[in-house]
């Protein structure tokens, strides 16, 4: 009996790897009607350079002699694991007497092919991988260029900080949430436990701990290094003096005041 492995790889859980699997299974049922079929499917970042767990499992199955033919949707996607990964995979398959078929462009690397045919197939596959990698790089650059342009125009990209929201592309303070977080940080600074405060202010304890440790100044005094955040804070200024501050922040402020006094002298 012929043993066929089908491999699918998508970049995010929003992409439909089931569609790839379905198309691959339909192809296998027509080409190898009596074969046994095993699925290998990865959902990993397009920039992941180590491959997915299923990809590694597929390579191990090939070594163990459990696979006669590998059918993939797009062999070129393996180029994202590095410039030579397509060649490495094809060589790995051939060394263990495993054929490879690419559904997207119809590449067929068979263990019974002549060395010349195998070399030509590997060369074509490598070229397709190079083209796919170039296309991916250009896509990332276009996305980054768009993000940079939006930020230069004062627009916010990505998830807003806790207590803020994005309106028409610009950062705005969600006054109610911002002030709740501020009150929570004051209470933690005064000695209350993060768990108790988190329940009261409606913010996850892990998030509140991060805000307290890394962004206390943003909430206690409305101070921000990012001009877009600073502009949004105008909606809640002026802020009253905080009822309590983290000890480290107080020590830092004392050192700053001492330095200012020295500078005046």
PDB file of C-alpha atoms in Angstrom:
ATOM      1  CA  UNK A   1       0.000   0.000   0.000  1.00  0.00           C
ATOM      2  CA  UNK A   2       1.199   3.515  -0.849  1.00  0.00           C
ATOM      3  CA  UNK A   3       1.596   5.810   2.147  1.00  0.00           C
ATOM      4  CA  UNK A   4       0.892   9.468   1.351  1.00  0.00           C
ATOM      5  CA  UNK A   5       1.582  12.407   3.683  1.00  0.00           C
ATOM      6  CA  UNK A   6      -0.163  15.684   2.990  1.00  0.00           C
ATOM      7  CA  UNK A   7       1.362  18.824   4.448  1.00  0.00           C
ATOM      8  CA  UNK A   8      -0.361  22.212   4.839  1.00  0.00           C
ATOM      9  CA  UNK A   9       1.041  25.362   6.376  1.00  0.00           C
ATOM     10  CA  UNK A  10      -0.746  28.664   7.095  1.00  0.00           C
ATOM     11  CA  UNK A  11       0.562  31.778   8.825  1.00  0.00           C
ATOM     12  CA  UNK A  12      -2.288  32.503  11.262  1.00  0.00           C
ATOM     13  CA  UNK A  13      -5.296  30.751  12.764  1.00  0.00           C
ATOM     14  CA  UNK A  14      -7.483  33.041  10.655  1.00  0.00           C
ATOM     15  CA  UNK A  15      -6.302  31.338   7.499  1.00  0.00           C
ATOM     16  CA  UNK A  16      -8.111  28.185   6.458  1.00  0.00           C
ATOM     17  CA  UNK A  17      -5.723  25.245   6.571  1.00  0.00           C
ATOM     18  CA  UNK A  18      -8.760  22.985   6.321  1.00  0.00           C
ATOM     19  CA  UNK A  19      -9.272  24.270   2.775  1.00  0.00           C
ATOM     20  CA  UNK A  20      -5.715  23.284   1.899  1.00  0.00           C
ATOM     21  CA  UNK A  21      -6.187  19.872   3.500  1.00  0.00           C
ATOM     22  CA  UNK A  22      -9.457  19.321   1.645  1.00  0.00           C
ATOM     23  CA  UNK A  23      -7.915  20.164  -1.735  1.00  0.00           C
ATOM     24  CA  UNK A  24      -4.925  17.949  -1.032  1.00  0.00           C
ATOM     25  CA  UNK A  25      -7.121  15.031   0.031  1.00  0.00           C
ATOM     26  CA  UNK A  26      -9.237  15.387  -3.110  1.00  0.00           C
ATOM     27  CA  UNK A  27      -6.087  15.324  -5.234  1.00  0.00           C
ATOM     28  CA  UNK A  28      -4.729  12.258  -3.430  1.00  0.00           C
ATOM     29  CA  UNK A  29      -8.036  10.386  -3.722  1.00  0.00           C
ATOM     30  CA  UNK A  30      -7.916  10.845  -7.496  1.00  0.00           C
ATOM     31  CA  UNK A  31      -4.220  10.122  -8.009  1.00  0.00           C
ATOM     32  CA  UNK A  32      -3.759   7.425  -5.335  1.00  0.00           C
ATOM     33  CA  UNK A  33      -7.215   5.964  -4.636  1.00  0.00           C
ATOM     34  CA  UNK A  34      -5.933   3.018  -2.575  1.00  0.00           C
ATOM     35  CA  UNK A  35      -3.330   4.932  -0.533  1.00  0.00           C
ATOM     36  CA  UNK A  36      -3.311   5.491   3.194  1.00  0.00           C
ATOM     37  CA  UNK A  37      -3.218   9.215   4.009  1.00  0.00           C
ATOM     38  CA  UNK A  38      -1.843  11.073   7.032  1.00  0.00           C
ATOM     39  CA  UNK A  39      -2.300  14.799   7.694  1.00  0.00           C
ATOM     40  CA  UNK A  40       0.439  17.178   8.778  1.00  0.00           C
ATOM     41  CA  UNK A  41      -0.725  20.776   9.286  1.00  0.00           C
ATOM     42  CA  UNK A  42       1.046  23.743  10.884  1.00  0.00           C
ATOM     43  CA  UNK A  43      -0.337  27.137  11.898  1.00  0.00           C
ATOM     44  CA  UNK A  44       2.750  29.261  12.471  1.00  0.00           C
ATOM     45  CA  UNK A  45       4.027  32.771  11.868  1.00  0.00           C
ATOM     46  CA  UNK A  46       5.092  33.605   8.350  1.00  0.00           C
ATOM     47  CA  UNK A  47       8.404  34.802   9.824  1.00  0.00           C
ATOM     48  CA  UNK A  48       9.032  31.650  11.858  1.00  0.00           C
ATOM     49  CA  UNK A  49      12.462  30.347  10.897  1.00  0.00           C
ATOM     50  CA  UNK A  50      12.344  27.027  12.709  1.00  0.00           C
ATOM     51  CA  UNK A  51       9.360  25.369  11.074  1.00  0.00           C
ATOM     52  CA  UNK A  52       6.367  23.978  12.869  1.00  0.00           C
ATOM     53  CA  UNK A  53       6.016  20.876  15.006  1.00  0.00           C
ATOM     54  CA  UNK A  54       4.120  19.113  12.232  1.00  0.00           C
ATOM     55  CA  UNK A  55       6.838  19.894   9.695  1.00  0.00           C
ATOM     56  CA  UNK A  56       9.427  18.363  11.997  1.00  0.00           C
ATOM     57  CA  UNK A  57       7.154  15.354  12.548  1.00  0.00           C
ATOM     58  CA  UNK A  58       6.832  14.933   8.779  1.00  0.00           C
ATOM     59  CA  UNK A  59      10.605  14.886   8.356  1.00  0.00           C
ATOM     60  CA  UNK A  60      10.873  12.254  11.098  1.00  0.00           C
ATOM     61  CA  UNK A  61       8.163  10.146   9.455  1.00  0.00           C
ATOM     62  CA  UNK A  62      10.156  10.268   6.206  1.00  0.00           C
ATOM     63  CA  UNK A  63      13.283   9.087   8.038  1.00  0.00           C
ATOM     64  CA  UNK A  64      11.328   6.247   9.637  1.00  0.00           C
ATOM     65  CA  UNK A  65      10.193   5.027   6.212  1.00  0.00           C
ATOM     66  CA  UNK A  66       6.537   5.724   6.935  1.00  0.00           C
ATOM     67  CA  UNK A  67       5.995   7.923   3.868  1.00  0.00           C
ATOM     68  CA  UNK A  68       6.213   7.084   0.169  1.00  0.00           C
ATOM     69  CA  UNK A  69       4.911  10.362  -1.232  1.00  0.00           C
ATOM     70  CA  UNK A  70       4.568  13.858   0.229  1.00  0.00           C
ATOM     71  CA  UNK A  71       1.923  16.078  -1.338  1.00  0.00           C
ATOM     72  CA  UNK A  72       2.089  19.773  -0.472  1.00  0.00           C
ATOM     73  CA  UNK A  73      -0.091  22.710  -1.449  1.00  0.00           C
ATOM     74  CA  UNK A  74       2.792  25.139  -1.996  1.00  0.00           C
ATOM     75  CA  UNK A  75       6.344  23.876  -1.741  1.00  0.00           C
ATOM     76  CA  UNK A  76       7.577  27.463  -2.138  1.00  0.00           C
ATOM     77  CA  UNK A  77       6.329  28.315   1.366  1.00  0.00           C
ATOM     78  CA  UNK A  78       9.217  26.304   2.793  1.00  0.00           C
ATOM     79  CA  UNK A  79      11.529  29.071   1.557  1.00  0.00           C
ATOM     80  CA  UNK A  80      10.426  31.103   4.592  1.00  0.00           C
ATOM     81  CA  UNK A  81      12.392  28.676   6.740  1.00  0.00           C
ATOM     82  CA  UNK A  82      15.581  29.797   5.013  1.00  0.00           C
ATOM     83  CA  UNK A  83      17.023  30.137   1.555  1.00  0.00           C
ATOM     84  CA  UNK A  84      18.037  26.489   1.224  1.00  0.00           C
ATOM     85  CA  UNK A  85      15.154  24.762   2.972  1.00  0.00           C
ATOM     86  CA  UNK A  86      13.359  23.720  -0.219  1.00  0.00           C
ATOM     87  CA  UNK A  87      16.545  22.058  -1.472  1.00  0.00           C
ATOM     88  CA  UNK A  88      17.148  20.505   1.968  1.00  0.00           C
ATOM     89  CA  UNK A  89      13.654  19.075   2.129  1.00  0.00           C
ATOM     90  CA  UNK A  90      13.757  17.642  -1.384  1.00  0.00           C
ATOM     91  CA  UNK A  91      17.182  16.132  -0.743  1.00  0.00           C
ATOM     92  CA  UNK A  92      15.938  14.738   2.575  1.00  0.00           C
ATOM     93  CA  UNK A  93      12.976  13.123   0.807  1.00  0.00           C
ATOM     94  CA  UNK A  94      15.068  11.611  -1.995  1.00  0.00           C
ATOM     95  CA  UNK A  95      17.641  10.210   0.417  1.00  0.00           C
ATOM     96  CA  UNK A  96      14.834   8.287   2.086  1.00  0.00           C
ATOM     97  CA  UNK A  97      13.163   7.201  -1.172  1.00  0.00           C
ATOM     98  CA  UNK A  98      10.206   9.558  -0.811  1.00  0.00           C
ATOM     99  CA  UNK A  99       8.616  11.373  -3.740  1.00  0.00           C
ATOM    100  CA  UNK A 100       7.285  14.931  -3.494  1.00  0.00           C
ATOM    101  CA  UNK A 101       4.448  16.571  -5.387  1.00  0.00           C
ATOM    102  CA  UNK A 102       3.452  20.249  -5.327  1.00  0.00           C
ATOM    103  CA  UNK A 103      -0.224  20.873  -6.029  1.00  0.00           C
ATOM    104  CA  UNK A 104       0.036  24.608  -6.725  1.00  0.00           C
ATOM    105  CA  UNK A 105       2.455  24.537  -9.675  1.00  0.00           C
ATOM    106  CA  UNK A 106       2.468  20.840 -10.522  1.00  0.00           C
ATOM    107  CA  UNK A 107       6.062  20.070  -9.543  1.00  0.00           C
ATOM    108  CA  UNK A 108       6.702  16.346  -9.313  1.00  0.00           C
ATOM    109  CA  UNK A 109       9.939  14.976  -7.854  1.00  0.00           C
ATOM    110  CA  UNK A 110       9.878  11.197  -8.110  1.00  0.00           C
ATOM    111  CA  UNK A 111      12.470   8.802  -6.741  1.00  0.00           C
ATOM    112  CA  UNK A 112      12.318   6.966 -10.082  1.00  0.00           C
ATOM    113  CA  UNK A 113      13.217  10.077 -12.079  1.00  0.00           C
ATOM    114  CA  UNK A 114      16.654  10.382 -13.653  1.00  0.00           C
ATOM    115  CA  UNK A 115      19.282  12.440 -11.854  1.00  0.00           C
ATOM    116  CA  UNK A 116      18.917  15.124 -14.515  1.00  0.00           C
ATOM    117  CA  UNK A 117      15.153  15.342 -14.039  1.00  0.00           C
ATOM    118  CA  UNK A 118      15.586  15.488 -10.271  1.00  0.00           C
ATOM    119  CA  UNK A 119      18.179  18.247 -10.562  1.00  0.00           C
ATOM    120  CA  UNK A 120      15.924  20.293 -12.856  1.00  0.00           C
ATOM    121  CA  UNK A 121      12.967  19.885 -10.494  1.00  0.00           C
ATOM    122  CA  UNK A 122      15.056  20.983  -7.508  1.00  0.00           C
ATOM    123  CA  UNK A 123      16.323  23.983  -9.450  1.00  0.00           C
ATOM    124  CA  UNK A 124      12.787  25.054 -10.406  1.00  0.00           C
ATOM    125  CA  UNK A 125      11.555  24.534  -6.837  1.00  0.00           C
ATOM    126  CA  UNK A 126      14.429  26.612  -5.491  1.00  0.00           C
ATOM    127  CA  UNK A 127      13.691  29.409  -7.966  1.00  0.00           C
ATOM    128  CA  UNK A 128      10.027  29.422  -6.937  1.00  0.00           C
ATOM    129  CA  UNK A 129      11.111  29.600  -3.316  1.00  0.00           C
ATOM    130  CA  UNK A 130      13.386  32.560  -4.013  1.00  0.00           C
ATOM    131  CA  UNK A 131      10.557  34.379  -5.772  1.00  0.00           C
ATOM    132  CA  UNK A 132       8.168  33.637  -2.900  1.00  0.00           C
ATOM    133  CA  UNK A 133      10.698  34.894  -0.359  1.00  0.00           C
ATOM    134  CA  UNK A 134      11.226  38.110  -2.334  1.00  0.00           C
ATOM    135  CA  UNK A 135       7.466  38.623  -2.558  1.00  0.00           C
ATOM    136  CA  UNK A 136       7.110  38.090   1.202  1.00  0.00           C
ATOM    137  CA  UNK A 137       9.911  40.575   1.917  1.00  0.00           C
ATOM    138  CA  UNK A 138       8.280  43.175  -0.315  1.00  0.00           C
ATOM    139  CA  UNK A 139       4.937  42.588   1.391  1.00  0.00           C
ATOM    140  CA  UNK A 140       6.460  43.124   4.835  1.00  0.00           C
ATOM    141  CA  UNK A 141       8.161  46.306   3.627  1.00  0.00           C
ATOM    142  CA  UNK A 142       4.912  47.655   2.194  1.00  0.00           C
ATOM    143  CA  UNK A 143       3.120  46.978   5.466  1.00  0.00           C
ATOM    144  CA  UNK A 144       5.901  48.635   7.483  1.00  0.00           C
ATOM    145  CA  UNK A 145       5.923  51.595   5.121  1.00  0.00           C
ATOM    146  CA  UNK A 146       2.181  52.036   5.659  1.00  0.00           C
ATOM    147  CA  UNK A 147       2.617  51.805   9.433  1.00  0.00           C
ATOM    148  CA  UNK A 148       5.441  54.373   9.362  1.00  0.00           C
ATOM    149  CA  UNK A 149       3.371  56.771   7.228  1.00  0.00           C
ATOM    150  CA  UNK A 150       0.391  56.438   9.575  1.00  0.00           C
ATOM    151  CA  UNK A 151       2.558  57.097  12.631  1.00  0.00           C
ATOM    152  CA  UNK A 152       4.150  60.141  11.002  1.00  0.00           C
ATOM    153  CA  UNK A 153       0.637  61.469  10.388  1.00  0.00           C
ATOM    154  CA  UNK A 154      -0.073  61.116  14.113  1.00  0.00           C
ATOM    155  CA  UNK A 155      -2.244  58.029  13.710  1.00  0.00           C
ATOM    156  CA  UNK A 156      -2.127  55.083  16.063  1.00  0.00           C
ATOM    157  CA  UNK A 157      -1.308  51.603  14.766  1.00  0.00           C
ATOM    158  CA  UNK A 158      -1.753  48.420  16.721  1.00  0.00           C
ATOM    159  CA  UNK A 159      -3.472  47.828  20.054  1.00  0.00           C
ATOM    160  CA  UNK A 160      -3.976  50.983  22.152  1.00  0.00           C
ATOM    161  CA  UNK A 161      -2.715  51.135  25.763  1.00  0.00           C
ATOM    162  CA  UNK A 162      -5.149  50.253  28.540  1.00  0.00           C
ATOM    163  CA  UNK A 163      -7.402  53.238  29.186  1.00  0.00           C
ATOM    164  CA  UNK A 164      -7.185  54.451  25.596  1.00  0.00           C
ATOM    165  CA  UNK A 165      -9.063  53.786  22.369  1.00  0.00           C
ATOM    166  CA  UNK A 166      -8.549  54.494  18.690  1.00  0.00           C
ATOM    167  CA  UNK A 167     -11.059  56.844  17.034  1.00  0.00           C
ATOM    168  CA  UNK A 168     -10.739  57.580  13.318  1.00  0.00           C
ATOM    169  CA  UNK A 169      -7.167  56.368  13.429  1.00  0.00           C
ATOM    170  CA  UNK A 170      -6.142  58.617  16.325  1.00  0.00           C
ATOM    171  CA  UNK A 171      -5.558  57.725  19.961  1.00  0.00           C
ATOM    172  CA  UNK A 172      -8.129  58.987  22.456  1.00  0.00           C
ATOM    173  CA  UNK A 173      -8.434  58.562  26.215  1.00  0.00           C
ATOM    174  CA  UNK A 174     -11.233  56.348  27.483  1.00  0.00           C
ATOM    175  CA  UNK A 175     -11.651  58.600  30.514  1.00  0.00           C
ATOM    176  CA  UNK A 176     -13.604  56.146  32.643  1.00  0.00           C
ATOM    177  CA  UNK A 177     -11.157  53.261  32.195  1.00  0.00           C
ATOM    178  CA  UNK A 178      -8.090  55.506  32.425  1.00  0.00           C
ATOM    179  CA  UNK A 179      -9.195  56.984  35.752  1.00  0.00           C
ATOM    180  CA  UNK A 180     -10.102  53.535  37.098  1.00  0.00           C
ATOM    181  CA  UNK A 181      -6.624  52.290  36.272  1.00  0.00           C
ATOM    182  CA  UNK A 182      -5.112  55.414  37.851  1.00  0.00           C
ATOM    183  CA  UNK A 183      -7.061  54.849  41.050  1.00  0.00           C
ATOM    184  CA  UNK A 184      -5.995  51.203  41.038  1.00  0.00           C
ATOM    185  CA  UNK A 185      -2.306  52.078  40.711  1.00  0.00           C
ATOM    186  CA  UNK A 186      -2.638  54.557  43.574  1.00  0.00           C
ATOM    187  CA  UNK A 187      -4.147  51.835  45.762  1.00  0.00           C
ATOM    188  CA  UNK A 188      -1.379  49.371  44.908  1.00  0.00           C
ATOM    189  CA  UNK A 189       1.217  52.034  45.707  1.00  0.00           C
ATOM    190  CA  UNK A 190      -0.530  52.506  49.070  1.00  0.00           C
ATOM    191  CA  UNK A 191      -0.038  48.813  49.862  1.00  0.00           C
ATOM    192  CA  UNK A 192      -3.163  46.974  48.608  1.00  0.00           C
ATOM    193  CA  UNK A 193      -2.731  43.672  46.807  1.00  0.00           C
ATOM    194  CA  UNK A 194      -2.846  43.681  43.025  1.00  0.00           C
ATOM    195  CA  UNK A 195      -5.374  40.826  43.000  1.00  0.00           C
ATOM    196  CA  UNK A 196      -7.907  42.748  45.105  1.00  0.00           C
ATOM    197  CA  UNK A 197      -7.453  45.971  43.168  1.00  0.00           C
ATOM    198  CA  UNK A 198      -7.716  44.169  39.824  1.00  0.00           C
ATOM    199  CA  UNK A 199     -11.134  42.802  40.764  1.00  0.00           C
ATOM    200  CA  UNK A 200     -12.365  46.273  41.683  1.00  0.00           C
ATOM    201  CA  UNK A 201     -11.084  48.156  38.643  1.00  0.00           C
ATOM    202  CA  UNK A 202     -11.978  45.426  36.142  1.00  0.00           C
ATOM    203  CA  UNK A 203      -8.470  44.953  34.747  1.00  0.00           C
ATOM    204  CA  UNK A 204      -6.626  41.619  34.672  1.00  0.00           C
ATOM    205  CA  UNK A 205      -4.136  41.300  37.507  1.00  0.00           C
ATOM    206  CA  UNK A 206      -1.282  40.557  35.063  1.00  0.00           C
ATOM    207  CA  UNK A 207      -2.103  43.690  33.057  1.00  0.00           C
ATOM    208  CA  UNK A 208      -2.392  45.844  36.158  1.00  0.00           C
ATOM    209  CA  UNK A 209       0.940  44.544  37.457  1.00  0.00           C
ATOM    210  CA  UNK A 210       2.600  45.439  34.148  1.00  0.00           C
ATOM    211  CA  UNK A 211       1.072  48.928  34.163  1.00  0.00           C
ATOM    212  CA  UNK A 212       2.154  49.486  37.760  1.00  0.00           C
ATOM    213  CA  UNK A 213       5.714  48.330  37.106  1.00  0.00           C
ATOM    214  CA  UNK A 214       6.295  49.881  33.688  1.00  0.00           C
ATOM    215  CA  UNK A 215       3.802  52.700  33.085  1.00  0.00           C
ATOM    216  CA  UNK A 216       2.879  54.189  36.426  1.00  0.00           C
ATOM    217  CA  UNK A 217       3.908  57.699  35.324  1.00  0.00           C
ATOM    218  CA  UNK A 218       1.506  57.511  32.389  1.00  0.00           C
ATOM    219  CA  UNK A 219      -1.461  57.093  34.728  1.00  0.00           C
ATOM    220  CA  UNK A 220      -0.375  58.892  37.886  1.00  0.00           C
ATOM    221  CA  UNK A 221       0.962  62.052  36.251  1.00  0.00           C
ATOM    222  CA  UNK A 222      -0.133  61.839  32.632  1.00  0.00           C
ATOM    223  CA  UNK A 223       3.451  61.743  31.370  1.00  0.00           C
ATOM    224  CA  UNK A 224       4.284  59.986  28.103  1.00  0.00           C
ATOM    225  CA  UNK A 225       7.272  59.799  25.761  1.00  0.00           C
ATOM    226  CA  UNK A 226       5.073  59.233  22.703  1.00  0.00           C
ATOM    227  CA  UNK A 227       3.659  62.479  21.244  1.00  0.00           C
ATOM    228  CA  UNK A 228       0.477  60.698  20.188  1.00  0.00           C
ATOM    229  CA  UNK A 229      -0.170  59.478  23.727  1.00  0.00           C
ATOM    230  CA  UNK A 230       0.735  62.898  25.121  1.00  0.00           C
ATOM    231  CA  UNK A 231      -1.779  64.577  22.788  1.00  0.00           C
ATOM    232  CA  UNK A 232      -4.525  62.150  23.818  1.00  0.00           C
ATOM    233  CA  UNK A 233      -3.903  62.884  27.511  1.00  0.00           C
ATOM    234  CA  UNK A 234      -5.052  66.469  27.015  1.00  0.00           C
ATOM    235  CA  UNK A 235      -8.579  65.110  27.448  1.00  0.00           C
ATOM    236  CA  UNK A 236      -7.921  64.322  31.136  1.00  0.00           C
ATOM    237  CA  UNK A 237      -5.522  67.093  32.107  1.00  0.00           C
ATOM    238  CA  UNK A 238      -4.949  68.625  34.555  1.00  0.00           C
ATOM    239  CA  UNK A 239      -4.637  65.601  36.836  1.00  0.00           C
ATOM    240  CA  UNK A 240      -4.721  65.928  40.613  1.00  0.00           C
ATOM    241  CA  UNK A 241      -1.639  64.911  42.562  1.00  0.00           C
ATOM    242  CA  UNK A 242      -1.675  61.127  43.047  1.00  0.00           C
ATOM    243  CA  UNK A 243      -2.772  59.922  46.456  1.00  0.00           C
ATOM    244  CA  UNK A 244       0.175  57.510  46.500  1.00  0.00           C
ATOM    245  CA  UNK A 245       3.080  56.618  44.258  1.00  0.00           C
ATOM    246  CA  UNK A 246       5.295  53.530  43.871  1.00  0.00           C
ATOM    247  CA  UNK A 247       8.312  53.805  46.166  1.00  0.00           C
ATOM    248  CA  UNK A 248      10.729  53.568  43.256  1.00  0.00           C
ATOM    249  CA  UNK A 249       8.979  56.458  41.527  1.00  0.00           C
ATOM    250  CA  UNK A 250       9.187  58.585  44.679  1.00  0.00           C
ATOM    251  CA  UNK A 251      12.910  57.844  45.044  1.00  0.00           C
ATOM    252  CA  UNK A 252      13.415  58.677  41.389  1.00  0.00           C
ATOM    253  CA  UNK A 253      11.618  61.994  41.792  1.00  0.00           C
ATOM    254  CA  UNK A 254      13.640  62.822  44.896  1.00  0.00           C
ATOM    255  CA  UNK A 255      16.846  62.217  42.962  1.00  0.00           C
ATOM    256  CA  UNK A 256      15.588  64.423  40.143  1.00  0.00           C
ATOM    257  CA  UNK A 257      14.726  67.219  42.584  1.00  0.00           C
ATOM    258  CA  UNK A 258      18.122  66.903  44.246  1.00  0.00           C
ATOM    259  CA  UNK A 259      19.790  67.183  40.865  1.00  0.00           C
ATOM    260  CA  UNK A 260      17.779  70.276  40.001  1.00  0.00           C
ATOM    261  CA  UNK A 261      18.817  71.886  43.272  1.00  0.00           C
ATOM    262  CA  UNK A 262      22.467  71.091  42.550  1.00  0.00           C
ATOM    263  CA  UNK A 263      22.112  72.594  39.093  1.00  0.00           C
ATOM    264  CA  UNK A 264      20.702  75.801  40.610  1.00  0.00           C
ATOM    265  CA  UNK A 265      23.691  76.013  42.930  1.00  0.00           C
TER     266      UNK A 265
END
